[in-house]
Coordinates of C-alpha atoms in Angstrom, one line a residue:
Chain Y
M18 CA -62.4 -12.1 -4.7
R19 CA -64.1 -9.5 -6.8
S20 CA -62.3 -6.4 -8.0
S21 CA -63.4 -3.2 -9.6
G22 CA -61.5 -3.2 -12.9
R23 CA -61.9 0.4 -13.8
A24 CA -60.9 1.7 -10.4
T25 CA -57.7 -0.5 -10.4
A26 CA -56.7 0.8 -13.9
A27 CA -57.2 4.4 -12.8
A28 CA -55.1 3.9 -9.7
Q29 CA -52.4 2.2 -11.8
T30 CA -52.2 5.1 -14.2
F31 CA -52.0 7.6 -11.3
V32 CA -49.1 5.8 -9.6
F33 CA -47.2 5.2 -12.8
S34 CA -47.5 8.8 -14.0
Q35 CA -46.3 10.2 -10.7
I36 CA -43.2 8.1 -10.9
A37 CA -42.5 8.9 -14.6
E38 CA -43.0 12.7 -14.0
T39 CA -40.6 12.8 -11.1
V40 CA -37.9 11.0 -12.9
K41 CA -38.3 13.3 -16.0
A42 CA -38.4 16.4 -13.9
Q43 CA -35.0 15.6 -12.4
N44 CA -33.5 15.3 -15.8
Y45 CA -31.4 12.2 -15.3
E46 CA -29.3 10.5 -18.0
F47 CA -29.4 6.7 -17.6
D48 CA -29.3 3.3 -19.5
S49 CA -31.3 1.2 -17.0
L50 CA -33.4 1.6 -14.0
V51 CA -34.4 -0.3 -10.9
L52 CA -37.7 0.2 -9.3
S53 CA -37.6 -0.2 -5.6
I54 CA -40.9 -0.2 -3.7
S55 CA -41.5 0.3 0.0
L56 CA -45.0 -0.8 1.2
P57 CA -46.3 -0.1 4.6
A58 CA -45.8 -2.7 7.2
Q59 CA -49.6 -3.0 7.8
L60 CA -49.8 -4.7 4.4
C61 CA -48.2 -7.8 5.9
V62 CA -51.2 -8.1 8.2
R63 CA -53.7 -7.8 5.3
E64 CA -51.7 -10.3 3.3
H65 CA -51.6 -12.8 6.2
S66 CA -55.4 -12.5 6.5
C67 CA -55.9 -13.1 2.8
W68 CA -53.6 -16.0 2.9
L69 CA -55.6 -17.6 5.8
H70 CA -58.8 -17.1 3.8
V71 CA -57.3 -18.7 0.7
K72 CA -55.9 -21.6 2.7
K73 CA -59.4 -22.3 4.1
E74 CA -61.1 -22.1 0.7
V75 CA -58.4 -24.3 -0.9
R76 CA -58.6 -26.9 1.8
E77 CA -62.4 -27.1 1.4
K78 CA -61.8 -27.9 -2.3
G79 CA -59.4 -30.6 -1.3
L80 CA -56.2 -29.0 -2.8
A81 CA -52.9 -28.3 -1.1
L82 CA -51.4 -24.9 -1.4
D83 CA -48.3 -23.4 0.2
K84 CA -47.8 -19.7 1.2
D85 CA -45.0 -19.5 -1.4
D86 CA -47.4 -20.4 -4.1
V87 CA -49.3 -17.2 -3.6
I88 CA -47.8 -14.2 -5.3
Q89 CA -47.0 -11.3 -2.9
V90 CA -48.8 -8.1 -3.5
K91 CA -45.4 -6.3 -3.8
E92 CA -44.2 -8.6 -6.6
A93 CA -47.4 -8.2 -8.6
F94 CA -47.3 -4.5 -8.2
K95 CA -43.7 -4.3 -9.3
W96 CA -44.2 -6.5 -12.4
I97 CA -47.0 -4.3 -13.6
M98 CA -45.4 -1.0 -12.6
Q99 CA -41.9 -1.7 -13.8
S100 CA -42.8 -2.4 -17.4
L101 CA -45.1 0.6 -17.6
V102 CA -42.4 2.9 -16.2
A103 CA -39.6 1.4 -18.4
K104 CA -41.7 1.8 -21.5
E105 CA -42.4 5.5 -20.7
L106 CA -38.8 6.4 -19.8
G107 CA -37.0 4.3 -22.3
G108 CA -34.7 2.4 -20.0
G109 CA -34.1 -1.4 -19.8
V110 CA -35.4 -3.0 -16.8
A111 CA -33.4 -4.8 -14.1
V112 CA -35.7 -6.6 -11.6
V113 CA -34.2 -6.5 -8.2
S114 CA -36.1 -7.3 -5.1
K115 CA -35.1 -4.9 -2.5
S116 CA -36.8 -4.4 0.8
V117 CA -36.4 -0.9 2.1
F118 CA -38.0 -0.9 5.5
T119 CA -37.4 -3.3 8.2
R120 CA -40.8 -4.8 8.9
M121 CA -39.1 -7.7 10.6
A122 CA -41.1 -7.2 13.8
V123 CA -44.4 -7.5 11.9
V124 CA -43.2 -10.5 9.9
K125 CA -41.8 -12.3 12.9
A126 CA -45.0 -11.6 14.9
L127 CA -47.1 -13.1 12.1
E128 CA -44.9 -16.2 12.0
K129 CA -45.4 -16.8 15.7
I130 CA -49.1 -16.1 16.0
S131 CA -51.5 -19.1 15.6
D132 CA -54.2 -19.0 12.9
D133 CA -56.9 -19.1 15.6
K134 CA -55.5 -16.2 17.6
F135 CA -55.0 -14.1 14.4
L136 CA -58.6 -14.7 13.3
K137 CA -59.8 -13.5 16.7
Q138 CA -58.0 -10.2 16.1
Y139 CA -58.3 -9.5 12.4
P140 CA -61.1 -10.0 9.8
C141 CA -60.6 -12.7 7.2
P142 CA -60.7 -12.0 4.3
P143 CA -59.5 -8.4 5.0
A144 CA -62.0 -5.6 4.7
R145 CA -62.2 -3.9 1.4
P146 CA -60.2 -0.6 1.6
A147 CA -62.2 2.6 1.1
S148 CA -59.7 4.3 -1.2
S149 CA -57.0 3.2 -3.6
C150 CA -53.4 3.6 -2.6
V151 CA -51.4 6.8 -3.3
P152 CA -47.6 7.0 -3.6
Q153 CA -46.3 9.0 -0.6
D154 CA -43.1 10.0 -2.2
V155 CA -41.0 9.2 -5.3
Q156 CA -37.2 9.5 -4.8
C157 CA -34.6 9.1 -7.5
L158 CA -31.0 8.1 -6.9
H159 CA -28.4 7.4 -9.7
V160 CA -25.6 5.1 -9.0
S161 CA -22.3 6.8 -8.3
V162 CA -19.9 7.7 -11.1
F163 CA -16.1 7.5 -10.4
I164 CA -13.5 9.7 -11.9
A165 CA -9.7 9.7 -11.3
G166 CA -6.7 11.8 -12.3
R167 CA -3.5 13.3 -10.9
Y168 CA -3.2 16.7 -9.3
N169 CA -0.4 19.3 -8.8
K170 CA -0.4 21.8 -6.0
F171 CA 1.6 24.9 -6.6
C172 CA 0.5 26.8 -3.5
R173 CA 2.1 26.7 0.0
S174 CA -1.0 27.8 1.8
L175 CA -3.6 25.4 0.5
P176 CA -4.8 22.4 2.5
Q177 CA -5.8 19.2 0.6
T178 CA -9.2 19.0 2.4
P179 CA -11.2 21.9 4.0
W180 CA -9.6 23.1 7.2
L181 CA -12.2 23.7 9.8
I182 CA -11.9 24.1 13.5
D183 CA -15.2 24.3 15.5
G184 CA -17.0 24.9 12.3
E185 CA -14.9 27.9 11.4
R186 CA -12.8 27.8 8.3
R187 CA -9.1 28.3 9.1
M188 CA -7.8 28.5 5.5
E189 CA -9.5 29.4 2.3
S190 CA -10.5 26.7 -0.1
S191 CA -8.7 23.3 -0.6
V192 CA -7.4 21.1 -3.3
E193 CA -10.5 18.9 -3.2
E194 CA -13.0 21.8 -3.4
L195 CA -11.1 23.4 -6.3
I196 CA -11.2 20.1 -8.3
A197 CA -14.8 19.2 -7.2
A198 CA -16.5 22.4 -8.2
P199 CA -16.3 22.1 -12.0
V200 CA -16.7 18.3 -11.8
L201 CA -20.0 18.5 -9.8
T202 CA -21.3 21.0 -12.3
A203 CA -20.4 18.9 -15.3
F204 CA -22.0 15.7 -13.9
R205 CA -24.8 17.5 -12.1
A206 CA -24.0 15.5 -9.0
D207 CA -25.2 16.2 -5.5
G208 CA -22.0 15.5 -3.6
F209 CA -18.6 13.8 -3.7
N210 CA -16.1 11.7 -1.8
F211 CA -12.5 12.6 -2.5
S212 CA -9.6 10.3 -1.8
S213 CA -5.9 10.3 -2.9
S214 CA -2.8 8.2 -2.8
G215 CA -1.4 9.9 0.3
R216 CA -1.5 13.6 1.3
E217 CA 0.8 16.5 1.5
D218 CA 0.9 19.2 4.2
V219 CA -0.6 22.6 3.6
D220 CA 2.8 24.2 3.1
V221 CA 4.1 21.5 0.7
R222 CA 3.9 21.8 -3.1
T223 CA 3.2 18.7 -5.3
L224 CA 5.2 19.0 -8.5
G225 CA 6.1 16.6 -11.4
N226 CA 3.3 14.3 -12.6
G227 CA 1.3 15.0 -9.5
R228 CA -0.5 12.8 -7.0
P229 CA -3.2 10.3 -8.0
F230 CA -6.7 11.0 -6.8
A231 CA -10.2 9.6 -7.3
M232 CA -13.6 11.0 -6.7
E233 CA -16.9 9.3 -6.2
L234 CA -19.7 11.5 -7.6
Q235 CA -23.0 11.0 -5.8
N236 CA -26.3 10.9 -7.6
P237 CA -25.0 12.3 -10.9
H238 CA -27.8 13.5 -13.2
K239 CA -25.4 13.2 -16.1
S240 CA -23.3 10.0 -16.1
R241 CA -21.6 9.8 -19.5
L242 CA -19.0 12.2 -20.8
S243 CA -17.0 11.6 -23.9
K244 CA -13.2 11.7 -24.0
L245 CA -13.4 15.2 -25.5
Q246 CA -15.8 16.4 -22.8
M247 CA -13.5 15.0 -20.1
K248 CA -10.6 17.0 -21.7
E249 CA -12.7 20.1 -21.7
L250 CA -13.6 19.5 -18.0
Q251 CA -9.9 19.2 -17.2
E252 CA -9.2 22.5 -19.0
T253 CA -12.0 24.1 -17.0
I254 CA -10.5 23.0 -13.7
N255 CA -7.0 24.1 -14.8
K256 CA -8.2 27.5 -15.9
S257 CA -10.2 28.1 -12.7
S258 CA -7.2 28.4 -10.4
D259 CA -3.4 28.7 -10.6
K260 CA -3.0 27.0 -7.3
I261 CA -3.7 23.5 -8.7
R262 CA -3.5 21.6 -11.9
V263 CA -5.1 18.3 -13.0
R264 CA -4.1 15.8 -15.6
D265 CA -5.1 12.3 -16.8
L266 CA -8.8 13.0 -15.8
Q267 CA -10.9 10.0 -16.7
I268 CA -13.9 8.0 -15.7
V269 CA -13.0 4.8 -13.8
T270 CA -14.8 1.9 -12.1
R271 CA -15.4 1.6 -8.4
E272 CA -12.8 -1.2 -8.2
A273 CA -10.2 1.2 -9.5
M274 CA -10.4 3.2 -6.3
G275 CA -8.7 0.4 -4.5
R276 CA -5.7 0.5 -6.8
M277 CA -4.9 4.0 -5.7
K278 CA -4.8 3.1 -2.0
E279 CA -2.4 0.3 -2.7
G280 CA 0.0 2.9 -4.1
E281 CA -0.1 4.7 -0.8
E282 CA 1.6 2.0 1.1
E283 CA 3.9 0.3 -1.4
K284 CA 5.4 2.8 -3.8
T285 CA 8.2 5.3 -3.5
K286 CA 8.1 9.1 -3.4
S287 CA 10.7 11.7 -4.3
Y288 CA 11.1 15.1 -2.6
T289 CA 13.2 18.2 -2.6
A290 CA 13.8 20.0 0.8
L291 CA 15.4 23.3 1.4
V292 CA 17.6 22.7 4.5
W293 CA 19.0 25.3 6.9
T294 CA 22.1 24.6 9.0
L295 CA 23.2 26.3 12.2
K296 CA 26.8 25.6 11.6
P297 CA 28.3 27.2 8.4
I298 CA 29.0 24.7 5.7
Q299 CA 31.1 24.3 2.6
K300 CA 30.3 22.3 -0.5
E301 CA 32.6 19.5 0.6
D302 CA 30.8 19.1 3.9
I303 CA 27.7 17.9 2.2
S304 CA 29.1 15.8 -0.6
F305 CA 29.0 12.6 1.4
I306 CA 25.2 12.7 1.4
D307 CA 25.1 11.6 -2.2
D308 CA 26.8 8.3 -1.3
I309 CA 24.3 7.3 1.3
K310 CA 22.1 4.5 0.0
D311 CA 19.1 2.7 1.6
L312 CA 19.4 4.4 4.9
T313 CA 16.9 2.8 7.4
L314 CA 15.3 5.2 9.8
D315 CA 13.5 4.5 13.1
Q316 CA 10.8 7.1 13.3
K317 CA 8.7 7.5 16.4
T318 CA 5.3 8.9 15.6
P319 CA 6.1 12.6 15.0
L320 CA 4.9 15.0 17.8
R321 CA 3.0 17.0 15.3
V322 CA 0.6 14.1 14.5
L323 CA 0.9 12.2 17.8
H324 CA -2.4 13.7 19.1
R325 CA -4.3 11.7 16.4
R326 CA -2.1 8.7 15.8
A327 CA -1.0 5.8 17.9
L328 CA 2.5 6.0 19.4
A329 CA 4.7 3.6 17.5
V330 CA 8.1 3.3 15.9
R331 CA 8.1 2.9 12.2
Q332 CA 11.1 1.8 10.1
R333 CA 11.3 3.6 6.8
V334 CA 14.0 3.6 4.1
I335 CA 15.6 6.5 2.3
H336 CA 16.8 5.0 -0.9
T337 CA 18.9 7.8 -2.3
M338 CA 19.8 11.4 -1.5
N339 CA 21.5 14.3 -3.4
A340 CA 22.7 17.6 -1.9
R341 CA 23.0 20.8 -3.8
Y342 CA 24.9 23.6 -2.1
V343 CA 23.3 27.0 -1.9
D344 CA 25.3 29.0 0.7
A345 CA 27.0 28.7 4.0
H346 CA 23.7 28.0 5.8
H347 CA 21.5 26.5 3.1
F348 CA 21.4 23.6 0.7
Y349 CA 18.8 21.7 -1.3
L350 CA 18.3 18.0 -0.4
A351 CA 16.7 15.7 -2.9
L352 CA 15.4 12.4 -1.5
K353 CA 13.8 9.2 -2.8
T354 CA 12.1 7.4 0.0
Q355 CA 9.8 4.6 0.9
A356 CA 6.1 5.5 1.2
G357 CA 5.2 6.8 4.6
T358 CA 8.5 8.4 5.5
Y359 CA 8.3 11.6 7.4
I360 CA 10.7 13.9 5.6
K361 CA 10.4 17.0 7.9
E362 CA 11.3 14.8 10.9
F363 CA 14.3 13.3 9.2
V364 CA 15.7 16.8 8.6
H365 CA 15.1 18.4 12.1
G366 CA 15.2 15.2 14.1
D367 CA 11.9 15.7 16.0
F368 CA 13.5 16.1 19.4
G369 CA 15.8 13.1 18.6
R370 CA 12.8 10.8 18.0
T371 CA 13.7 10.1 14.4
K372 CA 17.1 8.3 14.2
P373 CA 19.2 8.7 12.3
N374 CA 18.5 12.2 11.3
L375 CA 20.2 15.0 9.3
C376 CA 21.3 16.8 12.4
E377 CA 23.3 13.8 13.5
L378 CA 24.7 13.2 10.0
L379 CA 25.9 16.8 9.6
K380 CA 26.7 17.3 13.3
T381 CA 24.8 20.5 13.5
D382 CA 21.2 21.7 14.2
T383 CA 19.2 21.7 11.0
D384 CA 15.7 22.7 10.0
I385 CA 13.6 22.4 6.9
L386 CA 12.4 25.6 5.3
E387 CA 10.6 24.3 2.3
L388 CA 9.4 20.9 1.0
D389 CA 8.3 19.9 -2.4
V390 CA 6.9 16.5 -3.6
E391 CA 8.7 15.8 -6.9
S392 CA 7.0 12.5 -7.7
V393 CA 4.5 10.0 -6.4
D394 CA 5.7 6.8 -8.1
V395 CA 2.4 5.1 -8.7
D396 CA 1.5 4.2 -12.3
W397 CA -2.2 4.6 -11.9
P398 CA -4.4 6.1 -13.3
P399 CA -3.2 5.4 -16.8
A400 CA -1.7 8.5 -18.4
I401 CA -3.7 10.3 -21.1
P402 CA -1.5 11.9 -23.8
E403 CA -2.1 15.7 -24.1
Chain V
M6 CA 33.1 33.1 8.9
D7 CA 33.4 36.0 11.4
C8 CA 31.5 36.5 14.6
E9 CA 29.0 39.1 13.2
T10 CA 27.8 36.9 10.4
Q11 CA 27.5 33.9 12.7
K12 CA 25.3 36.0 15.0
D13 CA 23.1 37.1 12.1
A14 CA 22.6 33.6 10.9
E15 CA 21.5 32.6 14.4
L16 CA 19.1 35.5 14.6
E17 CA 17.6 34.6 11.3
A18 CA 17.5 31.0 12.4
P19 CA 14.0 29.8 12.2
S20 CA 13.5 27.9 15.4
I21 CA 11.3 24.8 15.2
I22 CA 10.3 25.5 18.7
D23 CA 9.1 29.0 18.0
R24 CA 7.3 28.0 14.9
Y25 CA 5.2 25.3 16.3
Y26 CA 5.4 25.5 20.1
T27 CA 4.5 28.0 22.8
R28 CA 6.8 28.2 25.8
W29 CA 5.2 28.1 29.2
Y30 CA 7.1 28.2 32.5
R31 CA 6.7 26.9 36.0
T32 CA 9.2 28.4 38.5
D33 CA 10.6 27.3 41.8
L34 CA 9.0 23.9 41.7
K35 CA 8.0 22.6 45.1
G36 CA 9.4 25.7 46.7
Q37 CA 12.9 25.0 45.5
L38 CA 14.5 28.2 44.2
C39 CA 15.3 28.2 40.5
E40 CA 14.1 24.7 39.9
D41 CA 12.3 26.0 36.8
H42 CA 10.7 23.9 34.1
C43 CA 9.7 24.9 30.6
I44 CA 6.7 23.3 29.0
L45 CA 6.6 23.4 25.2
Q46 CA 3.0 23.3 24.1
H47 CA 2.4 22.3 20.4
S48 CA -0.5 23.8 18.5
N49 CA -2.0 20.3 18.6
R50 CA -2.1 20.5 22.4
L51 CA 0.7 18.0 23.1
C52 CA 3.1 19.2 25.8
V53 CA 6.9 18.5 26.0
V54 CA 8.4 18.8 29.5
T55 CA 11.9 20.3 29.6
L56 CA 14.1 21.9 32.2
A57 CA 14.3 25.7 31.9
E58 CA 17.7 27.3 31.2
T59 CA 17.8 28.6 34.8
H60 CA 17.5 25.1 36.4
P61 CA 20.4 24.3 38.8
V62 CA 21.2 21.0 36.9
L63 CA 21.9 23.0 33.7
Q64 CA 24.3 25.5 35.2
N65 CA 28.1 25.6 34.6
G66 CA 30.3 22.9 36.0
R67 CA 27.7 20.2 36.3
T68 CA 28.0 16.7 35.0
I69 CA 25.1 14.3 35.0
K70 CA 25.8 11.0 36.8
S71 CA 22.5 9.2 36.1
I72 CA 18.9 9.6 35.3
D73 CA 16.3 7.3 36.9
Y74 CA 12.7 7.0 35.9
Q75 CA 11.9 4.8 38.9
I76 CA 10.2 7.3 41.1
S77 CA 9.0 5.0 43.8
N78 CA 9.0 1.3 44.7
G79 CA 5.9 0.6 42.7
C80 CA 6.3 3.1 39.9
S81 CA 8.7 3.4 37.0
R82 CA 7.9 5.9 34.2
L83 CA 9.6 3.5 31.9
N84 CA 6.7 1.0 32.4
N85 CA 4.3 3.5 30.9
K86 CA 2.6 2.0 27.9
V87 CA 0.0 3.7 25.7
S88 CA -1.9 2.0 23.0
G89 CA -4.1 3.1 20.2
K90 CA -5.1 6.5 19.0
S91 CA -6.7 7.4 22.3
K92 CA -3.5 6.6 24.1
R93 CA -5.1 4.2 26.6
G94 CA -3.1 3.0 29.5
G95 CA -0.8 6.0 29.9
Q96 CA -0.2 7.0 33.6
F97 CA -2.3 10.0 34.5
L98 CA -0.2 12.8 36.0
T99 CA -1.1 15.8 38.1
D100 CA 0.9 19.0 38.4
F101 CA 3.5 17.8 40.9
A102 CA 3.9 14.2 39.7
P103 CA 7.6 13.4 39.6
L104 CA 8.9 12.2 36.3
C105 CA 12.5 11.3 37.0
R106 CA 15.4 11.7 39.4
I107 CA 18.5 13.4 38.2
T108 CA 21.8 12.6 40.0
F109 CA 24.6 15.1 39.1
I110 CA 28.0 16.1 40.3
F111 CA 29.0 19.6 41.2
Y112 CA 32.4 20.4 42.7
C113 CA 32.8 16.7 43.9
F114 CA 29.4 16.8 45.6
C115 CA 26.6 14.5 44.5
N116 CA 23.2 16.1 44.2
L117 CA 19.8 14.8 43.5
K118 CA 17.0 16.8 41.8
A119 CA 13.7 15.7 40.4
A120 CA 11.9 16.8 37.3
F121 CA 8.1 17.2 37.6
S122 CA 5.2 17.1 35.3
C123 CA 4.0 20.7 35.8
I124 CA 0.7 20.0 34.1
R125 CA -2.2 17.6 34.3
G126 CA -2.4 15.0 31.6
R127 CA -1.7 11.5 30.3
L128 CA 2.0 10.5 30.1
L129 CA 2.7 9.4 26.5
E130 CA 6.5 8.8 26.7
V131 CA 9.6 9.6 28.6
N132 CA 12.9 10.3 26.8
E133 CA 15.0 7.2 26.8
N134 CA 17.8 8.9 24.9
I135 CA 18.9 10.7 28.1
L136 CA 19.2 7.3 29.9
E137 CA 21.9 6.3 27.4
R138 CA 23.4 9.7 27.1
P139 CA 22.7 11.7 30.2
N140 CA 24.8 14.7 29.0
L141 CA 22.2 15.2 26.3
L142 CA 20.2 16.9 29.1
L143 CA 23.0 19.5 29.5
E144 CA 23.8 19.9 25.8
K145 CA 20.2 20.2 24.4
P146 CA 17.8 20.7 27.3
S147 CA 15.1 22.2 25.0
T148 CA 15.2 19.6 22.3
E149 CA 16.9 16.2 22.3
G150 CA 17.3 16.5 26.1
Y151 CA 13.5 16.7 26.8
I152 CA 12.1 14.8 29.7
A153 CA 8.6 13.6 28.7
V154 CA 5.6 14.1 26.4
I155 CA 2.2 14.6 28.1
L156 CA -1.2 14.8 26.5
P157 CA -3.7 17.0 28.4
K158 CA -7.4 16.0 28.4
F159 CA -9.2 17.5 25.4
E160 CA -11.5 19.6 27.7
E161 CA -8.5 20.9 29.6
S162 CA -6.2 21.8 26.6
K163 CA -6.6 25.5 27.2
S164 CA -6.9 25.6 31.0
V165 CA -3.9 23.4 31.5
T166 CA -1.6 26.4 31.1
E167 CA -3.5 28.7 33.5
N168 CA -1.0 28.0 36.3
L169 CA 2.0 28.6 34.0
L170 CA 3.9 31.7 33.2
S171 CA 4.4 33.0 29.7
R172 CA 7.9 33.7 28.4
K173 CA 7.6 37.4 29.3
E174 CA 6.3 36.7 32.8
F175 CA 9.1 34.2 33.3
E176 CA 11.8 36.7 32.3
I177 CA 10.4 39.2 34.9
V178 CA 10.6 36.5 37.6
V179 CA 14.2 35.7 36.6
S180 CA 15.3 39.3 36.5
K181 CA 13.8 39.9 40.0
R182 CA 16.0 37.1 41.3
D183 CA 19.2 38.8 40.1
Q184 CA 18.3 42.0 41.8
P185 CA 19.9 42.3 45.3
Q186 CA 17.3 42.1 48.1
A187 CA 16.4 45.4 49.7
S188 CA 17.8 45.3 53.2

């Protein structure tokens, strides 16, 4: 087959420069790149036609040739383009063959159709195209970067995730948004996925070392931050709001995200609750609480979450408790419990659906006025000394 | 502690019910005078069925003999089983679906009353604690002595209370009962 050398070279330069310009304009920071190409499905038909032509010519010369022996247009294109792009942008090259569109229907049809039938419908060799190809679109996507840390929540009117009902915001801001804003700016990322080792209610504070969290940053334009820069980012988050605080902020791997979820099911948590009693109490009335060890509760799914959870009975253990007298109707209750224990329901009984409960133990109606998370006993992410 | 301080403490008492639930009432169920029910509707749309304080069963001098969730030959509310988040399998109830039969003693007479659903929705659970301790119904009718938990259809979460009275409307109905009839 003849080809026009100069026209091909010009087309090459055009495609290559369009790719290089787009990547530079989006100002990414990267060590390596992968060039992924999507070619129109019609190309399969042209290739099939070429192949039939080559097959006929080769047979006439008495040689045997397999379809796999012929290099696909897509591969040849990538080999040429990838090295040009890499040289211009300074990244190492990873050659990954990735098919973007499903052209399965076309490919399957070509497999089924007989050579004779095909030749009746399509010219062989394929007609020379009138114009050279033009890239339709160049899109860039950086692999996600993962960061982790621990957060404190000092506010009793802040949800962990945005609280929206019917598209309307019910409460201003959220823990994840307050943390994400400076992080997205620092990494110049398009979006994020926030997850944490458990959650607390809107009206519950998270004290102590805080709760482990991790964030996936999507399409970050900047992917490397030094330890010092991470410390500065942490400072920026902490200065931006007095409702939350972040510590141990660090870049982690994707695998590390799984470690955080394992903490959610297995580890223990500590709490302090402010309890109200209907019956007036004396110090002696609550001292027996300190002696209770490893109390097993049967907790039916609390009514307040039953609309979105399955109805079930969960056994959970309260390992230790400590009562601190305040006045005739109030005392502070410190608890260390198994992960997944519903504290509020243990205190007020949830219509008797959590047994045993504090009302039964104290033989009076009780309610919980305030709750704080004192510690989430997961030793991940690794602590970073201040 | 003297009486005054006790009353103050009770007034200040934060009630779980008032914090998270809205009280709705249905009076004179099935034409029976004073057989009032109180539906506690949670902000997440779940409804807890309880007997209102005016119900004959809860008045002075009564003791509960037994509570039976077998409401007909083929149907026991105890057989209600829900599975999964969407609570598949729960018996679907209409306003006047009976939930249980309450047998109680008053002045040596045995009486039978029924508790009803009052709203449309899927039955999630009935209170098995009152089977073991029937007097719980007398002691704590609004909390541990509840009858059942019902989940209205999502589309009907607001309309399900249209046939019910608010606390204020209920109090008006009750006060009219106490007034002597004009002759």
